[in-house]
Tab-separated table of C-alpha atoms and ligand atoms in Angstrom:
chain	number	residue	atom	x	y	z
A	104	UNK	CA	-0.120	0.103	0.174
A	105	UNK	CA	1.245	3.496	-1.044
A	106	UNK	CA	0.066	6.395	0.456
A	107	UNK	CA	2.268	8.886	-1.108
A	108	UNK	CA	3.446	10.148	-4.296
A	109	UNK	CA	7.141	10.968	-5.477
A	110	UNK	CA	8.339	14.757	-5.198
A	111	UNK	CA	11.974	16.082	-5.907
A	112	UNK	CA	13.971	17.437	-3.076
A	113	UNK	CA	12.617	20.770	-1.404
A	114	UNK	CA	9.292	19.432	-2.375
A	115	UNK	CA	9.443	20.481	-5.894
A	116	UNK	CA	7.269	18.999	-8.683
A	117	UNK	CA	9.504	20.284	-11.453
A	118	UNK	CA	13.452	19.355	-12.202
A	119	UNK	CA	15.885	20.348	-15.259
A	120	UNK	CA	18.631	19.054	-16.523
A	121	UNK	CA	20.859	19.272	-19.556
A	122	UNK	CA	23.517	16.862	-21.273
A	123	UNK	CA	25.905	18.105	-23.999
A	124	UNK	CA	28.216	15.979	-25.873
A	125	UNK	CA	31.584	15.726	-27.336
A	126	UNK	CA	34.013	18.162	-25.108
A	127	UNK	CA	34.728	21.062	-26.885
A	128	UNK	CA	36.047	24.639	-25.717
A	129	UNK	CA	32.584	26.388	-26.275
A	130	UNK	CA	31.101	24.412	-23.461
A	131	UNK	CA	33.353	26.843	-21.292
A	132	UNK	CA	30.459	29.784	-22.305
A	133	UNK	CA	27.843	27.593	-22.248
A	134	UNK	CA	28.524	26.557	-18.745
A	135	UNK	CA	29.030	30.293	-18.092
A	136	UNK	CA	25.161	30.678	-18.927
A	137	UNK	CA	24.140	27.984	-16.943
A	138	UNK	CA	26.006	29.400	-13.639
A	139	UNK	CA	24.029	32.802	-14.791
A	140	UNK	CA	20.857	31.303	-14.315
A	141	UNK	CA	21.977	28.941	-11.444
A	142	UNK	CA	21.447	25.946	-13.943
A	143	UNK	CA	23.331	22.299	-14.254
A	144	UNK	CA	24.230	19.977	-16.574
A	145	UNK	CA	26.002	16.869	-17.676
A	146	UNK	CA	28.992	17.269	-20.310
A	147	UNK	CA	29.698	13.650	-22.325
A	148	UNK	CA	33.650	13.749	-22.953
A	149	UNK	CA	35.557	11.168	-25.134
A	150	UNK	CA	38.632	10.405	-23.482
A	151	UNK	CA	40.800	10.300	-26.149
A	152	UNK	CA	40.091	13.479	-27.094
A	153	UNK	CA	40.872	15.800	-24.213
A	154	UNK	CA	43.888	17.361	-25.857
A	155	UNK	CA	44.319	21.190	-26.777
A	156	UNK	CA	45.933	20.509	-29.642
A	157	UNK	CA	42.833	18.357	-31.027
A	158	UNK	CA	40.875	20.688	-33.471
A	159	UNK	CA	37.810	19.189	-35.027
A	160	UNK	CA	34.775	20.254	-37.887
A	161	UNK	CA	31.739	18.513	-38.180
A	162	UNK	CA	30.158	17.141	-41.306
A	163	UNK	CA	26.983	19.230	-40.999
A	164	UNK	CA	28.969	22.326	-40.370
A	165	UNK	CA	32.448	22.100	-42.275
A	166	UNK	CA	33.242	25.758	-42.087
A	167	UNK	CA	33.092	25.248	-38.523
A	168	UNK	CA	36.211	24.480	-36.342
A	169	UNK	CA	36.322	23.665	-32.667
A	170	UNK	CA	39.372	22.603	-30.407
A	171	UNK	CA	38.812	20.202	-27.870
A	172	UNK	CA	39.252	20.670	-23.903
A	173	UNK	CA	42.375	19.425	-22.728
A	174	UNK	CA	42.649	17.269	-19.876
A	175	UNK	CA	44.473	20.092	-17.721
A	176	UNK	CA	41.497	22.384	-18.382
A	177	UNK	CA	38.836	19.319	-17.153
A	178	UNK	CA	38.610	20.460	-13.388
A	179	UNK	CA	38.108	24.238	-13.939
A	180	UNK	CA	35.705	24.062	-16.724
A	181	UNK	CA	33.228	21.763	-15.371
A	182	UNK	CA	33.205	22.577	-11.769
A	183	UNK	CA	30.310	22.149	-10.280
A	184	UNK	CA	28.855	20.090	-13.493
A	185	UNK	CA	28.972	16.453	-13.840
A	186	UNK	CA	31.326	14.508	-16.254
A	187	UNK	CA	30.000	11.586	-18.000
A	188	UNK	CA	31.424	9.053	-20.880
A	189	UNK	CA	30.886	9.715	-24.407
A	190	UNK	CA	33.046	6.652	-25.769
A	191	UNK	CA	36.771	6.902	-26.050
A	192	UNK	CA	36.991	7.658	-29.366
A	193	UNK	CA	33.289	8.443	-30.186
A	194	UNK	CA	32.854	5.008	-32.145
A	195	UNK	CA	29.337	3.569	-32.866
A	196	UNK	CA	29.284	1.093	-30.717
A	197	UNK	CA	26.833	-0.664	-33.069
A	198	UNK	CA	29.669	-1.742	-35.095
A	199	UNK	CA	31.743	-2.875	-32.067
A	200	UNK	CA	32.361	-6.414	-30.784
A	201	UNK	CA	31.844	-6.933	-27.219
A	202	UNK	CA	35.346	-6.520	-26.489
A	203	UNK	CA	35.609	-3.474	-27.999
A	204	UNK	CA	32.563	-1.953	-26.474
A	205	UNK	CA	33.969	-2.876	-23.552
A	206	UNK	CA	37.171	-1.200	-24.180
A	207	UNK	CA	35.669	2.281	-25.536
A	208	UNK	CA	33.555	2.674	-22.494
A	209	UNK	CA	35.532	1.174	-20.032
A	210	UNK	CA	38.855	3.122	-21.138
A	211	UNK	CA	36.801	6.234	-21.426
A	212	UNK	CA	35.483	5.814	-17.873
A	213	UNK	CA	39.047	5.150	-16.473
A	214	UNK	CA	40.432	8.279	-18.429
A	215	UNK	CA	37.641	10.556	-16.938
A	216	UNK	CA	37.809	9.301	-13.364
A	217	UNK	CA	41.725	10.325	-13.674
A	218	UNK	CA	41.110	13.590	-14.784
A	219	UNK	CA	38.151	14.544	-12.482
A	220	UNK	CA	38.862	12.479	-9.375
A	221	UNK	CA	35.520	10.926	-8.812
A	222	UNK	CA	33.786	7.857	-10.458
A	223	UNK	CA	31.886	8.492	-13.649
A	224	UNK	CA	28.596	6.939	-13.816
A	225	UNK	CA	27.104	8.447	-17.011
A	226	UNK	CA	27.153	7.783	-20.428
A	227	UNK	CA	25.906	9.447	-23.674
A	228	UNK	CA	25.611	7.076	-26.667
A	229	UNK	CA	27.891	8.358	-29.608
A	230	UNK	CA	25.878	8.776	-32.475
A	231	UNK	CA	23.091	8.414	-30.582
A	232	UNK	CA	23.566	4.837	-31.671
A	233	UNK	CA	22.738	1.539	-29.605
A	234	UNK	CA	21.132	-1.844	-29.739
A	235	UNK	CA	20.311	-3.906	-26.931
A	236	UNK	CA	23.457	-6.217	-26.839
A	237	UNK	CA	25.197	-2.434	-25.961
A	238	UNK	CA	22.789	-1.372	-23.377
A	239	UNK	CA	23.055	-5.210	-22.181
A	240	UNK	CA	26.782	-4.714	-22.397
A	241	UNK	CA	26.821	-0.994	-20.185
A	242	UNK	CA	24.417	-2.577	-17.598
A	243	UNK	CA	27.048	-5.353	-16.975
A	244	UNK	CA	29.829	-2.789	-16.745
A	245	UNK	CA	27.927	-0.818	-14.071
A	246	UNK	CA	26.702	2.131	-16.427
A	247	UNK	CA	24.339	4.121	-14.164
A	248	UNK	CA	22.517	5.892	-17.118
A	249	UNK	CA	23.026	6.401	-20.901
A	250	UNK	CA	21.248	9.038	-22.925
A	251	UNK	CA	20.052	8.850	-26.577
A	252	UNK	CA	19.306	11.768	-28.933
A	253	UNK	CA	15.221	10.319	-29.377
A	254	UNK	CA	13.351	13.351	-28.580
A	255	UNK	CA	10.137	12.526	-26.305
A	256	UNK	CA	8.588	16.240	-26.238
A	257	UNK	CA	7.363	15.385	-22.985
A	258	UNK	CA	8.301	15.477	-18.750
A	259	UNK	CA	8.323	11.862	-18.372
A	260	UNK	CA	11.257	9.941	-16.299
A	261	UNK	CA	12.799	7.199	-18.092
A	262	UNK	CA	11.603	3.575	-17.291
A	263	UNK	CA	15.286	2.190	-18.382
A	264	UNK	CA	17.605	4.980	-17.534
A	265	UNK	CA	20.082	3.150	-20.039
A	266	UNK	CA	18.187	4.056	-22.818
A	267	UNK	CA	17.441	7.795	-21.287
A	268	UNK	CA	15.320	9.637	-23.879
A	269	UNK	CA	15.771	13.309	-23.823
A	270	UNK	CA	13.051	15.777	-23.761
A	271	UNK	CA	14.442	17.896	-26.994
A	272	UNK	CA	17.075	19.203	-28.515
A	273	UNK	CA	17.825	23.128	-28.398
A	274	UNK	CA	17.546	23.722	-31.747
A	275	UNK	CA	14.524	21.841	-31.815
A	276	UNK	CA	11.395	23.768	-32.969
A	277	UNK	CA	9.372	22.749	-29.908
A	278	UNK	CA	12.113	23.767	-27.354
A	279	UNK	CA	10.224	27.340	-26.699
A	280	UNK	CA	6.455	25.800	-26.682
A	281	UNK	CA	7.731	23.163	-24.698
A	282	UNK	CA	9.376	25.568	-22.294
A	283	UNK	CA	5.984	27.475	-21.722
A	284	UNK	CA	4.325	24.230	-21.168
A	285	UNK	CA	6.730	23.588	-18.422
A	286	UNK	CA	6.708	26.657	-16.633
A	287	UNK	CA	2.940	26.320	-17.151
A	288	UNK	CA	2.697	23.274	-15.220
A	289	UNK	CA	0.658	23.305	-12.027
A	290	UNK	CA	2.430	22.323	-8.286
A	291	UNK	CA	-0.245	19.603	-8.488
A	292	UNK	CA	0.708	17.837	-11.983
A	293	UNK	CA	2.854	15.496	-10.558
A	294	UNK	CA	6.514	14.733	-11.248
A	295	UNK	CA	7.613	16.535	-14.228
A	296	UNK	CA	11.561	16.241	-15.451
A	297	UNK	CA	12.523	18.554	-18.693
A	298	UNK	CA	15.685	17.584	-20.239
A	299	UNK	CA	17.557	19.622	-23.008
A	300	UNK	CA	20.910	18.390	-24.843
A	301	UNK	CA	22.830	19.392	-28.000
A	302	UNK	CA	26.648	20.329	-28.512
A	303	UNK	CA	27.981	23.324	-27.342
A	304	UNK	CA	29.855	23.689	-31.080
A	305	UNK	CA	26.105	24.511	-32.747
A	306	UNK	CA	25.985	27.518	-31.210
A	307	UNK	CA	29.492	28.469	-32.869
A	308	UNK	CA	28.504	27.076	-36.007
A	309	UNK	CA	24.899	28.773	-36.204
A	310	UNK	CA	25.974	31.785	-34.317
A	311	UNK	CA	23.213	31.555	-32.249
A	312	UNK	CA	24.248	31.821	-28.714
A	313	UNK	CA	21.362	34.480	-27.908
A	314	UNK	CA	18.593	31.226	-28.392
A	315	UNK	CA	20.168	28.931	-25.589
A	316	UNK	CA	20.667	32.408	-23.240
A	317	UNK	CA	17.058	32.943	-23.834
A	318	UNK	CA	16.119	29.460	-23.192
A	319	UNK	CA	17.973	29.213	-20.154
A	320	UNK	CA	17.167	32.989	-18.599
A	321	UNK	CA	13.357	31.635	-18.761
A	322	UNK	CA	13.670	28.300	-17.113
A	323	UNK	CA	16.915	29.459	-14.957
A	324	UNK	CA	16.943	31.065	-11.058
A	325	UNK	CA	13.229	29.985	-10.507
A	326	UNK	CA	12.862	28.347	-6.634
A	327	UNK	CA	9.917	26.079	-8.044
A	328	UNK	CA	12.611	23.988	-10.190
A	329	UNK	CA	15.435	21.409	-9.273
A	330	UNK	CA	18.490	22.153	-11.596
A	331	UNK	CA	20.270	19.016	-11.432
A	332	UNK	CA	22.752	17.194	-13.517
A	333	UNK	CA	21.897	13.860	-15.125
A	334	UNK	CA	23.393	11.551	-11.987
A	335	UNK	CA	21.812	13.823	-9.497
A	336	UNK	CA	18.536	13.048	-10.921
A	337	UNK	CA	19.095	8.905	-11.196
A	338	UNK	CA	20.708	9.081	-7.442
A	339	UNK	CA	17.555	11.174	-6.073
A	340	UNK	CA	15.257	8.411	-8.133
A	341	UNK	CA	17.407	5.369	-7.033
A	342	UNK	CA	16.656	6.620	-3.471
A	343	UNK	CA	13.088	7.019	-3.767
A	344	UNK	CA	12.802	3.046	-5.307
A	345	UNK	CA	15.090	2.323	-2.630
A	346	UNK	CA	12.403	3.239	0.661
A	347	UNK	CA	11.078	0.970	2.573
A	348	UNK	CA	7.186	1.031	3.325
A	349	UNK	CA	5.287	-0.953	5.787
A	350	UNK	CA	2.421	-3.162	4.943
A	351	UNK	CA	-0.130	-0.246	5.734
A	352	UNK	CA	2.258	2.155	3.861
A	353	UNK	CA	2.398	4.459	7.096
A	354	UNK	CA	5.978	3.976	8.122
A	355	UNK	CA	8.214	5.081	5.526
A	356	UNK	CA	12.242	4.494	5.541
A	357	UNK	CA	14.475	5.715	3.866
A	358	UNK	CA	18.032	3.638	3.499
A	359	UNK	CA	19.728	6.274	1.455
A	360	UNK	CA	22.371	8.930	2.218
A	361	UNK	CA	19.515	11.805	0.589
A	362	UNK	CA	16.957	12.963	2.011
A	363	UNK	CA	13.602	12.211	-0.133
A	364	UNK	CA	10.292	14.429	-0.388
A	365	UNK	CA	6.772	12.664	-0.639
A	366	UNK	CA	3.454	14.320	-1.245
A	367	UNK	CA	1.026	12.823	1.300
A	368	UNK	CA	-1.965	11.155	-1.019
A	369	UNK	CA	-4.726	12.236	1.449
A	370	UNK	CA	-4.076	15.504	2.884
A	371	UNK	CA	-1.572	16.615	-0.267
A	372	UNK	CA	1.111	17.550	2.521
A	373	UNK	CA	4.830	17.669	1.554
A	374	UNK	CA	6.771	15.843	3.775
A	375	UNK	CA	10.491	15.149	3.926
A	376	UNK	CA	12.226	11.839	5.016
A	377	UNK	CA	15.711	12.354	5.700
A	378	UNK	CA	18.564	10.048	5.107
A	379	UNK	CA	18.839	7.100	7.472
A	380	UNK	CA	15.409	8.195	8.942
A	381	UNK	CA	11.926	6.413	9.711
A	382	UNK	CA	8.971	9.030	9.343
A	383	UNK	CA	5.420	7.800	9.873
A	384	UNK	CA	2.890	9.499	7.761
B	674	LIG	ZN1	29.271	12.965	-29.794
């Protein structure tokens, strides 16, 4: 029996997260925009590309050349954000055998952990490409979540974190209507997560930084939204799923090291169940 529904930290019903790929120097400007607006995000890096001498251009934007972030710059540039994996060499994992998949993920992770100094548990599929075999391989390696490039245009949480579909790419024509819809959701509409992804070099290529500044300004610095990196959303959901409930549903035990928030079904009261504590509803 469950006498409650879930809330985000602080009793909020809305959360916002971002995910940006490839670890290029334009991330620095994007993170400045995030910081100005109190936002947090996840940056998915390729361990073999962490070198200031490496300059890339992308098939879609042949005129744009952007250098990669150097390993030595990672702690400073991504301070307060999450660094996650994106494949050591940005290979399409569908094309790899099991040993090569392990190599691509594990060596990337090892490199990123050496640079950041913390366990790197998140991942974003290079080219957004994956299949069931790749997903199971990642699960076996202890990867917590992996982001795809499939837009949901919705605000639900993923049923399967290893195929975590974002809400929308920042250049999708739906982004502003979705932003308005998200901001307009009433407080009693339940758990809503807005998840935006992209590449910061796209702002350089399209010269449309003001578009992202506008989106971030609209969504940022609001008390009713929880701003979190991908791994924080994942960890919080794990804490919720780990709650232990009595048979009558009135005793809730939080065995995790994170305070969690619930909405009491009957009274609509917001309740915090502190880390490691037992609460009677
Ligand atoms: Zn990529």
